[in-house]
mmCIF file of C-alpha atoms and ligand atoms in Angstrom:
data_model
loop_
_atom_site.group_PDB
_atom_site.id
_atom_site.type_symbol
_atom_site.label_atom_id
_atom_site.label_comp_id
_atom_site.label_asym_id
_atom_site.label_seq_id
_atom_site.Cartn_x
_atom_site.Cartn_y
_atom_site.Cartn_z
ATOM 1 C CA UNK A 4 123.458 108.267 92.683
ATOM 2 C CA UNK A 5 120.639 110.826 91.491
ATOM 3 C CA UNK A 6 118.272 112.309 93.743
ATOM 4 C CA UNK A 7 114.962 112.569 92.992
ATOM 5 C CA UNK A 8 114.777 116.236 94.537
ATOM 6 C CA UNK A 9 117.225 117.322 91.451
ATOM 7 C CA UNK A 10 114.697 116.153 88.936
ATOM 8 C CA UNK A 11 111.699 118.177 90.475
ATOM 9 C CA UNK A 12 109.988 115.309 91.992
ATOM 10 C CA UNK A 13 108.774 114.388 95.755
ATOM 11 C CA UNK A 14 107.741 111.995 97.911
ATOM 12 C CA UNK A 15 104.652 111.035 99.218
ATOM 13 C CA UNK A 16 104.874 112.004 102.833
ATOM 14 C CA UNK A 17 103.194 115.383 102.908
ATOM 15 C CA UNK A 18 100.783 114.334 100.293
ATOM 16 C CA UNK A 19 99.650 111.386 102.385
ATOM 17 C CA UNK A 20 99.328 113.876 105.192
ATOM 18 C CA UNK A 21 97.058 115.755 103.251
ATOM 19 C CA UNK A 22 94.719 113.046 101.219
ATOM 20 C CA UNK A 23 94.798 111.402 104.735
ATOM 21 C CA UNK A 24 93.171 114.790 106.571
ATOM 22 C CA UNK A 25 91.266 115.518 103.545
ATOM 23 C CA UNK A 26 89.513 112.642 102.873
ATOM 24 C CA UNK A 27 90.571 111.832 99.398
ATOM 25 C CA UNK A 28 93.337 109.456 97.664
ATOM 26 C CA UNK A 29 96.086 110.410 95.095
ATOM 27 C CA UNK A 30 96.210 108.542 92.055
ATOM 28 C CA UNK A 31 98.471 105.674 91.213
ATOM 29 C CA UNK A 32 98.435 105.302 88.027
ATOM 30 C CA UNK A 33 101.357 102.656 86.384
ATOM 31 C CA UNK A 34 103.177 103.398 82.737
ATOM 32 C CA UNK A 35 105.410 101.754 80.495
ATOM 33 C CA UNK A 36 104.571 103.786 77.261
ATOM 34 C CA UNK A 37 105.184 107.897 76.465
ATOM 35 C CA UNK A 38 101.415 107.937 75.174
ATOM 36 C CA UNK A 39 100.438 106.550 78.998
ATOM 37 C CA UNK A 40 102.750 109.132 80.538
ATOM 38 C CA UNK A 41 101.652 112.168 78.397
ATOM 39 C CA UNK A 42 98.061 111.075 79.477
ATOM 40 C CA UNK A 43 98.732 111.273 83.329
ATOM 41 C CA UNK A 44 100.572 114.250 83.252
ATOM 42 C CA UNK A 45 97.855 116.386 80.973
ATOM 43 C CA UNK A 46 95.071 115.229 83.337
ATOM 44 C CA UNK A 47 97.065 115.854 86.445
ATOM 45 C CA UNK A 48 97.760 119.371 85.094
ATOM 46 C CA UNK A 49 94.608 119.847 83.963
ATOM 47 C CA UNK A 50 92.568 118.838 87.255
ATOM 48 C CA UNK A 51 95.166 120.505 89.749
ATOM 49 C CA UNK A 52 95.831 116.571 91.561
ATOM 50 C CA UNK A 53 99.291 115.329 92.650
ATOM 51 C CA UNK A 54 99.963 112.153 91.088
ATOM 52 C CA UNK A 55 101.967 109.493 90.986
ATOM 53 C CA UNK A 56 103.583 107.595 88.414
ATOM 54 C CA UNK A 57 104.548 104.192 89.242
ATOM 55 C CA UNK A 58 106.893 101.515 87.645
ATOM 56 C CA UNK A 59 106.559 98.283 87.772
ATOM 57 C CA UNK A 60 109.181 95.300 87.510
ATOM 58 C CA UNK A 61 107.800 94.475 84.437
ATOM 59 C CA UNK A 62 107.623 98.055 83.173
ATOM 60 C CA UNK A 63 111.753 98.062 83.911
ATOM 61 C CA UNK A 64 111.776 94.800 81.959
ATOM 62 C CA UNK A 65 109.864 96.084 78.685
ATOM 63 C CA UNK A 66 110.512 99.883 78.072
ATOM 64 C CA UNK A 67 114.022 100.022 80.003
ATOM 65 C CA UNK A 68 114.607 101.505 83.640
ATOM 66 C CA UNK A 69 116.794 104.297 82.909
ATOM 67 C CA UNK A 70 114.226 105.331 79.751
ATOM 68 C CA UNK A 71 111.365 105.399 82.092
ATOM 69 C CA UNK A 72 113.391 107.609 84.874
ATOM 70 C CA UNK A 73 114.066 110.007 82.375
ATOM 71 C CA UNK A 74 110.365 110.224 81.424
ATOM 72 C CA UNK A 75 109.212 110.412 85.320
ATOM 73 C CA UNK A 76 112.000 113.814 84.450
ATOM 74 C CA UNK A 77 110.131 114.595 81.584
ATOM 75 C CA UNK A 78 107.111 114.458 82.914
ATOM 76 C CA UNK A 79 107.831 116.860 85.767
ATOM 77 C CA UNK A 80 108.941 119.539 82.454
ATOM 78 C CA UNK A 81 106.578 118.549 80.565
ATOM 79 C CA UNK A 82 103.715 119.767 83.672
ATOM 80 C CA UNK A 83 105.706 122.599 83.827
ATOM 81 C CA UNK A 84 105.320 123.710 80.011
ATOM 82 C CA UNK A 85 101.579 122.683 80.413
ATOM 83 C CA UNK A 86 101.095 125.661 82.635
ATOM 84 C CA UNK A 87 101.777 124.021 86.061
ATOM 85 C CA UNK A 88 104.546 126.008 87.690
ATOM 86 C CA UNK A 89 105.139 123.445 90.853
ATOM 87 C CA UNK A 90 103.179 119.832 89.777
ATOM 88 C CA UNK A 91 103.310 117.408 92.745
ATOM 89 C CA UNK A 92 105.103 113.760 90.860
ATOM 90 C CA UNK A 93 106.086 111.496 92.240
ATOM 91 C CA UNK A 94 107.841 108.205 91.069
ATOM 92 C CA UNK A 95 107.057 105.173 92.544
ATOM 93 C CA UNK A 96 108.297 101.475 92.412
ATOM 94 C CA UNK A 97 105.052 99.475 92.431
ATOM 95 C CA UNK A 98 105.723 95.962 93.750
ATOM 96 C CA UNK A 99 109.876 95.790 94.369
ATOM 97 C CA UNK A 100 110.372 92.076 95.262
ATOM 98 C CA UNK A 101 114.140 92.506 96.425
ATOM 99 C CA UNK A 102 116.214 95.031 98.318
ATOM 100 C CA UNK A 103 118.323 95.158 95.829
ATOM 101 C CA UNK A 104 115.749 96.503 93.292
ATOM 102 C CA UNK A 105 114.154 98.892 95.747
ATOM 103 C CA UNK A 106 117.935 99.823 96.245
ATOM 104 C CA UNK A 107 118.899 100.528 92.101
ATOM 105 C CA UNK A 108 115.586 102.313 91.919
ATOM 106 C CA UNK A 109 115.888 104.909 94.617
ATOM 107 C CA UNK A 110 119.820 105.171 93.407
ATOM 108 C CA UNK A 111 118.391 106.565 90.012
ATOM 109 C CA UNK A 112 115.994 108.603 91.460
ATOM 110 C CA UNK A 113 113.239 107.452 92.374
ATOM 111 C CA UNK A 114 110.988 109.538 94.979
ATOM 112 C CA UNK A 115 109.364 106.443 96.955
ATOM 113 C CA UNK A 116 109.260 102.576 96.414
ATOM 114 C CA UNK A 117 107.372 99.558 97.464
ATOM 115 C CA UNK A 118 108.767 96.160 99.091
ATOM 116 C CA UNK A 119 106.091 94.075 98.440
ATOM 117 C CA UNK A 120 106.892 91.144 100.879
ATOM 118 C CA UNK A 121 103.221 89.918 101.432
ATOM 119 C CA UNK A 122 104.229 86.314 100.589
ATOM 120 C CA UNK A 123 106.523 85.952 102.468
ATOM 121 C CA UNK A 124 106.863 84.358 106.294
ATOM 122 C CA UNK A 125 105.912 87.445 108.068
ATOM 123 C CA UNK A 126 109.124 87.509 110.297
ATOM 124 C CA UNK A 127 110.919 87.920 106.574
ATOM 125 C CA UNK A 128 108.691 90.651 105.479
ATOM 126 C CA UNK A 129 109.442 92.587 108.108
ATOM 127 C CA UNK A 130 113.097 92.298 107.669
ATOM 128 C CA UNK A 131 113.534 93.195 104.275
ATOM 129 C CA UNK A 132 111.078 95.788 104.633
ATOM 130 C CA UNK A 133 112.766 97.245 107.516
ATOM 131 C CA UNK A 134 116.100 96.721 105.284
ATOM 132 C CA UNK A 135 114.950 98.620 102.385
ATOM 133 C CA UNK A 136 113.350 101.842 104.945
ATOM 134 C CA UNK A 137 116.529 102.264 106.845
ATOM 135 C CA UNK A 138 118.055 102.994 102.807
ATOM 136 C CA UNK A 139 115.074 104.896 101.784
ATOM 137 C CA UNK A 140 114.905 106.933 104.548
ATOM 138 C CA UNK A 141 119.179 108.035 104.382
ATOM 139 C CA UNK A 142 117.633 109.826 100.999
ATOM 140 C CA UNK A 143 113.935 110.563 102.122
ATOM 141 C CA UNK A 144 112.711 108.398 99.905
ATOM 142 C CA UNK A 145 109.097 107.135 101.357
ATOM 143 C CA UNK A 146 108.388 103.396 100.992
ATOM 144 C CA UNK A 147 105.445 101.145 101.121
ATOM 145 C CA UNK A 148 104.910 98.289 102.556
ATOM 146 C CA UNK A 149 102.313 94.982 102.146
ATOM 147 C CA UNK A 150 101.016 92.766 104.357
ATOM 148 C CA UNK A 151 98.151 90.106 103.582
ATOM 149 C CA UNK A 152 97.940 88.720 100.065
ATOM 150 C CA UNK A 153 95.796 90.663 97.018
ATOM 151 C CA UNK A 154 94.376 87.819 94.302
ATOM 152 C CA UNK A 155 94.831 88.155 90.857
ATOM 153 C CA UNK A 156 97.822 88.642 88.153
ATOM 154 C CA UNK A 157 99.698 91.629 87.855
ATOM 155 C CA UNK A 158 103.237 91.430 85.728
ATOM 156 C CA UNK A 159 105.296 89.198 88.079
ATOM 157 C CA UNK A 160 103.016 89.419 90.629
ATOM 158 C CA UNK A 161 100.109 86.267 90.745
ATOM 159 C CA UNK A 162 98.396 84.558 93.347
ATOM 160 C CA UNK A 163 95.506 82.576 93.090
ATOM 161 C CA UNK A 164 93.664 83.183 96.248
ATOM 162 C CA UNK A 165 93.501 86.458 98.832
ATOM 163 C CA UNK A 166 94.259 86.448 102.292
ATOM 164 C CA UNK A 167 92.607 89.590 104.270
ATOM 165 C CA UNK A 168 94.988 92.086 106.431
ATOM 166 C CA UNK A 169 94.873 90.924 109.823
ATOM 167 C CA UNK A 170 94.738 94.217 111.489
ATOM 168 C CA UNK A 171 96.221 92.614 114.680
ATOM 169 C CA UNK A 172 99.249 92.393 113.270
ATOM 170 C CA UNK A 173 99.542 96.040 111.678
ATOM 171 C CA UNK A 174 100.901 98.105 115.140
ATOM 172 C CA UNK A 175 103.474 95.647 115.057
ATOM 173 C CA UNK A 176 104.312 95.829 111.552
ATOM 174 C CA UNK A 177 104.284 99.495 111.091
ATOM 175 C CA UNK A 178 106.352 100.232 114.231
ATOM 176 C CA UNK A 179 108.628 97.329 113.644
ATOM 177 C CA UNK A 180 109.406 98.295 109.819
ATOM 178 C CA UNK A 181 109.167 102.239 110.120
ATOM 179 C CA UNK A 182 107.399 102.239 106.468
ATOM 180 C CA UNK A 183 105.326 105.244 105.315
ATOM 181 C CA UNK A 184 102.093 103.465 104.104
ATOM 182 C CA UNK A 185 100.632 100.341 104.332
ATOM 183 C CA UNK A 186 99.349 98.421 101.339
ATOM 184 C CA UNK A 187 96.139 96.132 102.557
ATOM 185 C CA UNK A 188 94.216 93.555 101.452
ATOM 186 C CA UNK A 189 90.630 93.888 101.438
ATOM 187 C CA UNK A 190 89.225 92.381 98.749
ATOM 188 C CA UNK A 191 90.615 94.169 95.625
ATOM 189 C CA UNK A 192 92.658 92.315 93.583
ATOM 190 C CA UNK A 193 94.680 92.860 90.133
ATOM 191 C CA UNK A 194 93.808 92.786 86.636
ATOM 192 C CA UNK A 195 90.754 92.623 84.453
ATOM 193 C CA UNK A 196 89.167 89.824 86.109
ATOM 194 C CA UNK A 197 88.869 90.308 90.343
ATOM 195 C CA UNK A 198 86.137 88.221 90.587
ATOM 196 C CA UNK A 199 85.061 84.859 88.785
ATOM 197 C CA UNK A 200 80.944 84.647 88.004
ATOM 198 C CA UNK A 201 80.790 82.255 90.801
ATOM 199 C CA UNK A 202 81.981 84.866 93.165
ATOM 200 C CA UNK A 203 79.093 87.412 92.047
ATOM 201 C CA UNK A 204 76.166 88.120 92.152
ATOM 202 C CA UNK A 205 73.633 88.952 89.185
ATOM 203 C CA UNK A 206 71.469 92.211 88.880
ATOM 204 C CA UNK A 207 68.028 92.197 86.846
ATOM 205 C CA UNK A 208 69.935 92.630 83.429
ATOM 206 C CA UNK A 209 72.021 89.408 83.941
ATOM 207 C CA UNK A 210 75.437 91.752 84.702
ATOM 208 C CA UNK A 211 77.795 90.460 87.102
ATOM 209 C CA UNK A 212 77.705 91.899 90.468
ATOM 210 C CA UNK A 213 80.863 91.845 92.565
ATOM 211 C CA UNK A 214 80.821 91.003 96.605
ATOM 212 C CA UNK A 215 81.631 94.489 98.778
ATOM 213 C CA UNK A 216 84.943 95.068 99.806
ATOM 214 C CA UNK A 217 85.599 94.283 103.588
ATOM 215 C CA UNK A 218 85.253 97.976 104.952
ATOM 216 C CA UNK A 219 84.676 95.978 108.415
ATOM 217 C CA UNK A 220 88.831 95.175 107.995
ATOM 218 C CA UNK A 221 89.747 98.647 106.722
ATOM 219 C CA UNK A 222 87.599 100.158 109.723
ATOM 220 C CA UNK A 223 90.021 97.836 112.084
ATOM 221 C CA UNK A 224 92.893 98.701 110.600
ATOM 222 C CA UNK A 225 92.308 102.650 111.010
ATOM 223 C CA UNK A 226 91.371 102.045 114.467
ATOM 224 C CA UNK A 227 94.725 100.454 114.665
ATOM 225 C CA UNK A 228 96.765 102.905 113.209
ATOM 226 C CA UNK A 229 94.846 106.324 113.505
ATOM 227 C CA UNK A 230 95.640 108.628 110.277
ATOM 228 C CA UNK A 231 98.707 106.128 108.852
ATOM 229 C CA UNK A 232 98.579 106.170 105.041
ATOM 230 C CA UNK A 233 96.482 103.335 103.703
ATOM 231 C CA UNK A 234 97.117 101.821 100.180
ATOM 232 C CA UNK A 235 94.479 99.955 97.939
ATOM 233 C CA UNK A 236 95.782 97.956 95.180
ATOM 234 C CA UNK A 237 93.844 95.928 92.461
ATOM 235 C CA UNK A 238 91.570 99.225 92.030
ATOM 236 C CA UNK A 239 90.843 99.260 88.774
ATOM 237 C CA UNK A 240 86.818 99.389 87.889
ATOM 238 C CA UNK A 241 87.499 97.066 84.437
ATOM 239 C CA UNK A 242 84.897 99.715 82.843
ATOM 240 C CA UNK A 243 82.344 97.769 80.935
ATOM 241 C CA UNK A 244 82.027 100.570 78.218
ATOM 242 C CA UNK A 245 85.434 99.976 77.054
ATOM 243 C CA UNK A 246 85.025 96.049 77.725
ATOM 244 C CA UNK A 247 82.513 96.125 75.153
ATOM 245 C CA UNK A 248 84.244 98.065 72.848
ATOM 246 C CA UNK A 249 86.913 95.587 73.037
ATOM 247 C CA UNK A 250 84.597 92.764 71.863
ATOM 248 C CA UNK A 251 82.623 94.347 70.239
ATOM 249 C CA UNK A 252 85.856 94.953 67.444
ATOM 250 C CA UNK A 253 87.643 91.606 67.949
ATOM 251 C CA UNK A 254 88.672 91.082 71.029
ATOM 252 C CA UNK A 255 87.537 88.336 73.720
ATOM 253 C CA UNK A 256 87.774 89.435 77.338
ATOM 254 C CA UNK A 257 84.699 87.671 78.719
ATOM 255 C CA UNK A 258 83.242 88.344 82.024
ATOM 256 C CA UNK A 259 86.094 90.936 82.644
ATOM 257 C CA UNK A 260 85.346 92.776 86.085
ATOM 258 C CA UNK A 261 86.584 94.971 87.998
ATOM 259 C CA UNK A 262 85.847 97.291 91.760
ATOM 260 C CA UNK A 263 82.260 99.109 91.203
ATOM 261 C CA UNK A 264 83.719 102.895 91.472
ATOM 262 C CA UNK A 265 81.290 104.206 94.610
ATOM 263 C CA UNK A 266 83.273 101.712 96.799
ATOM 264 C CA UNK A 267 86.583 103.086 95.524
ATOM 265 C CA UNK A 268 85.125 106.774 96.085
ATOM 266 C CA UNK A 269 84.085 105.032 99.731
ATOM 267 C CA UNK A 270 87.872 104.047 100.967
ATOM 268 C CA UNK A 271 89.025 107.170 99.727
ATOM 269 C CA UNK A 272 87.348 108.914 101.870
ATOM 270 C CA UNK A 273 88.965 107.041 104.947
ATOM 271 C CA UNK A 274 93.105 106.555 105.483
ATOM 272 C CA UNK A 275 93.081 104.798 102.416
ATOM 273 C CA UNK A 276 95.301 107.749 100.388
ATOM 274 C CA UNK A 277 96.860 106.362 97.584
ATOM 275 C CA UNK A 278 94.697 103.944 95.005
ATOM 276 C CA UNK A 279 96.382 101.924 91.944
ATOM 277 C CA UNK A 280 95.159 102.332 88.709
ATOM 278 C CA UNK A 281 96.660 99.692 85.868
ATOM 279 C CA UNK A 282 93.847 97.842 84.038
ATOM 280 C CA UNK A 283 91.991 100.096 83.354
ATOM 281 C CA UNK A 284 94.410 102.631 81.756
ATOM 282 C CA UNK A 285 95.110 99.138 79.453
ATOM 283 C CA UNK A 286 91.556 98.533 78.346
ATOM 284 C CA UNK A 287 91.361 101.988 77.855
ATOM 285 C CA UNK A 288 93.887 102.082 75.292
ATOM 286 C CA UNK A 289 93.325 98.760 73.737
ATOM 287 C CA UNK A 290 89.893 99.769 73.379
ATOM 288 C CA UNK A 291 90.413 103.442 71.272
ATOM 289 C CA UNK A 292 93.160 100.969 69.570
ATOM 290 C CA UNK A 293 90.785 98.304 68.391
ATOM 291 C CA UNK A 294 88.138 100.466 67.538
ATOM 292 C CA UNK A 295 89.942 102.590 65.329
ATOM 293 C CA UNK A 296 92.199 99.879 63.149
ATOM 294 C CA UNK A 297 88.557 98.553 62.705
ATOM 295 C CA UNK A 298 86.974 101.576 61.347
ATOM 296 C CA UNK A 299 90.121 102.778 59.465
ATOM 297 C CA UNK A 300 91.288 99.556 57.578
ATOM 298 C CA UNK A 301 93.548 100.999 55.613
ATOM 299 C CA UNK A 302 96.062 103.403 58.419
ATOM 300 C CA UNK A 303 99.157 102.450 59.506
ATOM 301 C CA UNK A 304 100.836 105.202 61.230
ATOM 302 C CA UNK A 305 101.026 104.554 65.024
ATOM 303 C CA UNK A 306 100.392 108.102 65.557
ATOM 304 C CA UNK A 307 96.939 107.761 63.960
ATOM 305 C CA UNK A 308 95.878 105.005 66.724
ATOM 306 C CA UNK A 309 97.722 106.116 69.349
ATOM 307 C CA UNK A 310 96.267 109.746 69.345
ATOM 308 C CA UNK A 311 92.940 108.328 70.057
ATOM 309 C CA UNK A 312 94.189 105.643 72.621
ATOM 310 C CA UNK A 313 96.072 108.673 74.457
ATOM 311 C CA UNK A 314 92.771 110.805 74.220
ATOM 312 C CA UNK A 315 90.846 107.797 76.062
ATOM 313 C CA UNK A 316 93.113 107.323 78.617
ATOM 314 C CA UNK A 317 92.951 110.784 79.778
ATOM 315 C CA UNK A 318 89.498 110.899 79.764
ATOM 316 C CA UNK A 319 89.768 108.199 82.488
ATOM 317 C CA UNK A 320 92.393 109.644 84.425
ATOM 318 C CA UNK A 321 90.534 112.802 84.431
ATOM 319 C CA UNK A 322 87.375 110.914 85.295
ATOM 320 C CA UNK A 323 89.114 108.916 88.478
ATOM 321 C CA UNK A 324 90.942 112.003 89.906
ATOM 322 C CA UNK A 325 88.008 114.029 90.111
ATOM 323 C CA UNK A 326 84.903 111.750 90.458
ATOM 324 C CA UNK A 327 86.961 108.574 92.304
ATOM 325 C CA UNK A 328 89.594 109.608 94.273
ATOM 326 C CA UNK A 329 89.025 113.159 94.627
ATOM 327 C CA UNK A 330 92.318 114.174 94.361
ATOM 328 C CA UNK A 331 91.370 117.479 91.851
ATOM 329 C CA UNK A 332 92.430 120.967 92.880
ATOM 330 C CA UNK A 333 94.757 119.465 95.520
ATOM 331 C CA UNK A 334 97.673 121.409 94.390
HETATM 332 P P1 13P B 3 94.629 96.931 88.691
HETATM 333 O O1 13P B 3 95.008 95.692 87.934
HETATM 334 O O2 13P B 3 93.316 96.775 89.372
HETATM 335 O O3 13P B 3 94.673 98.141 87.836
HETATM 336 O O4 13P B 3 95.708 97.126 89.868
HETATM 337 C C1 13P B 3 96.914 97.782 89.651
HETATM 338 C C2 13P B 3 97.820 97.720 90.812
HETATM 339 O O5 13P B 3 97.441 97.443 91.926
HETATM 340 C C3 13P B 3 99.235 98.045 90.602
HETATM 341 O O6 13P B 3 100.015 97.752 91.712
#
């Protein structure tokens, strides 16, 4: 058993307390590579936000769970030697389908997890969930909870249509699990394509325009449940700049689209206080990748593409903390 307090990170209770009050959201951005870790932590430092670093399954799956614990360690040096004396990380399971992985995650030191029992019956979500906060909690570890179902295809995660929060049922499933935050559905959804053409709109240059989010739910929910954390997944903005730059050097990601950024900057200014960020950290990289194996034929080192890639990536965190989610100088 390791606790996360020994490797310098924390949960997410007192920084919920604060986005909530504050009226911004902390970051949430996932990583499975160093180059995506470096990238959070520089822009975390260099912005002042809290952050938080989140695993998924499938990030245990491809770069190892017990590699990617000791970065989440890393990371909280590696803040430090940037010139950030006490950073604010925290490491998060994003999407733990079993007690038993929520269990093995907070056992190696993890700071806060997610059960993610939205398709289940609800009875059964609220078991489980209530199973894996009566763990957490004996190591004040924070966990996260779902209820209604988010489209879209993230890792393990896929389903094919959403089903809104029903914010009568959100008293009863916060009191009756004891969870931290609450991840709701509102209309976000995951990956590069949220929406298909036929569920847009088109503006006077022929771009796809994606339907609001339902702020009508997310206003019932906080009326529900004055000041508890909210979570939005699915938040990624699929920016068309670095869509283009993916075609435009090879690859084939038509249509990709993603939640228009003023709407994001919108629910963070309500309970909503933590927002996850996947996508668009991949299209960011894919897109610095693409174009430079293009222009430069003839390199091979990895550390001549993935400089670039790691350079882009920041940029975006950078731009999301403080022009998003503004969760800059939170420190
Ligand atoms: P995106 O695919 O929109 O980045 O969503 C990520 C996410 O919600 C992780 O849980």
């Amino acid at each position: 058993m390791v606790s996360y307090k020994e490797l310098g990170l924390v949960n997410t209770r007192e920084m919920f307390k604060k986005a909530v009050k504050g009226g911004y959201a902390i970051p949430a951005f996932n990583f499975n590579t160093m180059e995506q870790m470096q990238a959070i932590v520089q822009a975390a430092v260099e912005t002042k936000s809290p952050v938080i670093m989140q695993v998924s399954k499938g990030a245990r799956n491809y770069a190892n769970a017990t590699i990617l614990r000791y970065m989440a360690q890393g990371a909280v040096e590696y803040a430090k030697e940037l010139g950030c004396p006490n950073p604010q990380i925290v490491l998060h399971l994003d999407h733990g389908d079993s007690f038993e992985l929520c269990k093995d995650c907070i056992d190696m030191g993890f700071s806060s997890v997610m059960y993610d029992g939205s398709s289940l019956p609800y009875e059964e979500n609220i078991k489980i969930s209530r199973q894996v906060v009566e763990y957490a909690h004996k190591y004040d570890v924070t966990v996260e909870c779902e209820l209604g179902v988010l489209a879209g295809v993230e890792d393990e995660v896929a389903s094919a249509v959403s089903h809104y929060t029903k914010p009568e049922e959100v008293i009863d499933f916060a009191t009756r699990t004891g969870c931290d935050s609450l991840a709701i559905s509102i209309g976000t959804s995951h990956g590069a394509y949220k929406f298909t053409p036929a569920q847009c709109t088109r503006n006077a240059e022929g771009k796809l325009v994606p339907p609001p989010l339902a702020f009508n739910v997310l206003h019932e929910i906080e009326k529900k449940l004055p000041g508890f954390p909210i979570v939005l997944h699915g938040s990624s903005s699929v920016p068309q700049e670095e869509v283009d730059t993916i075609n435009k050097y090879g690859g084939k990601l038509p249509d990709a689209i993603g939640i228009p950024e003023d709407q994001l900057r919108e629910a963070s200014k309500s309970a909503v206080c933590k927002i996850n960020i996947d996508s668009d950290s991949r299209l960011a990289m894919t897109a610095a990748i693409r174009k430079y194996l293009a222009e430069n034929p003839s390199h091979f080192d990895p550390r001549q593409y993935l400089k670039p890639a790691r350079e882009n990536m920041k940029k975006m965190y950078i731009h999301k903390i403080v022009n998003v989610l503004g969760s800059n100088d939170k420190l």
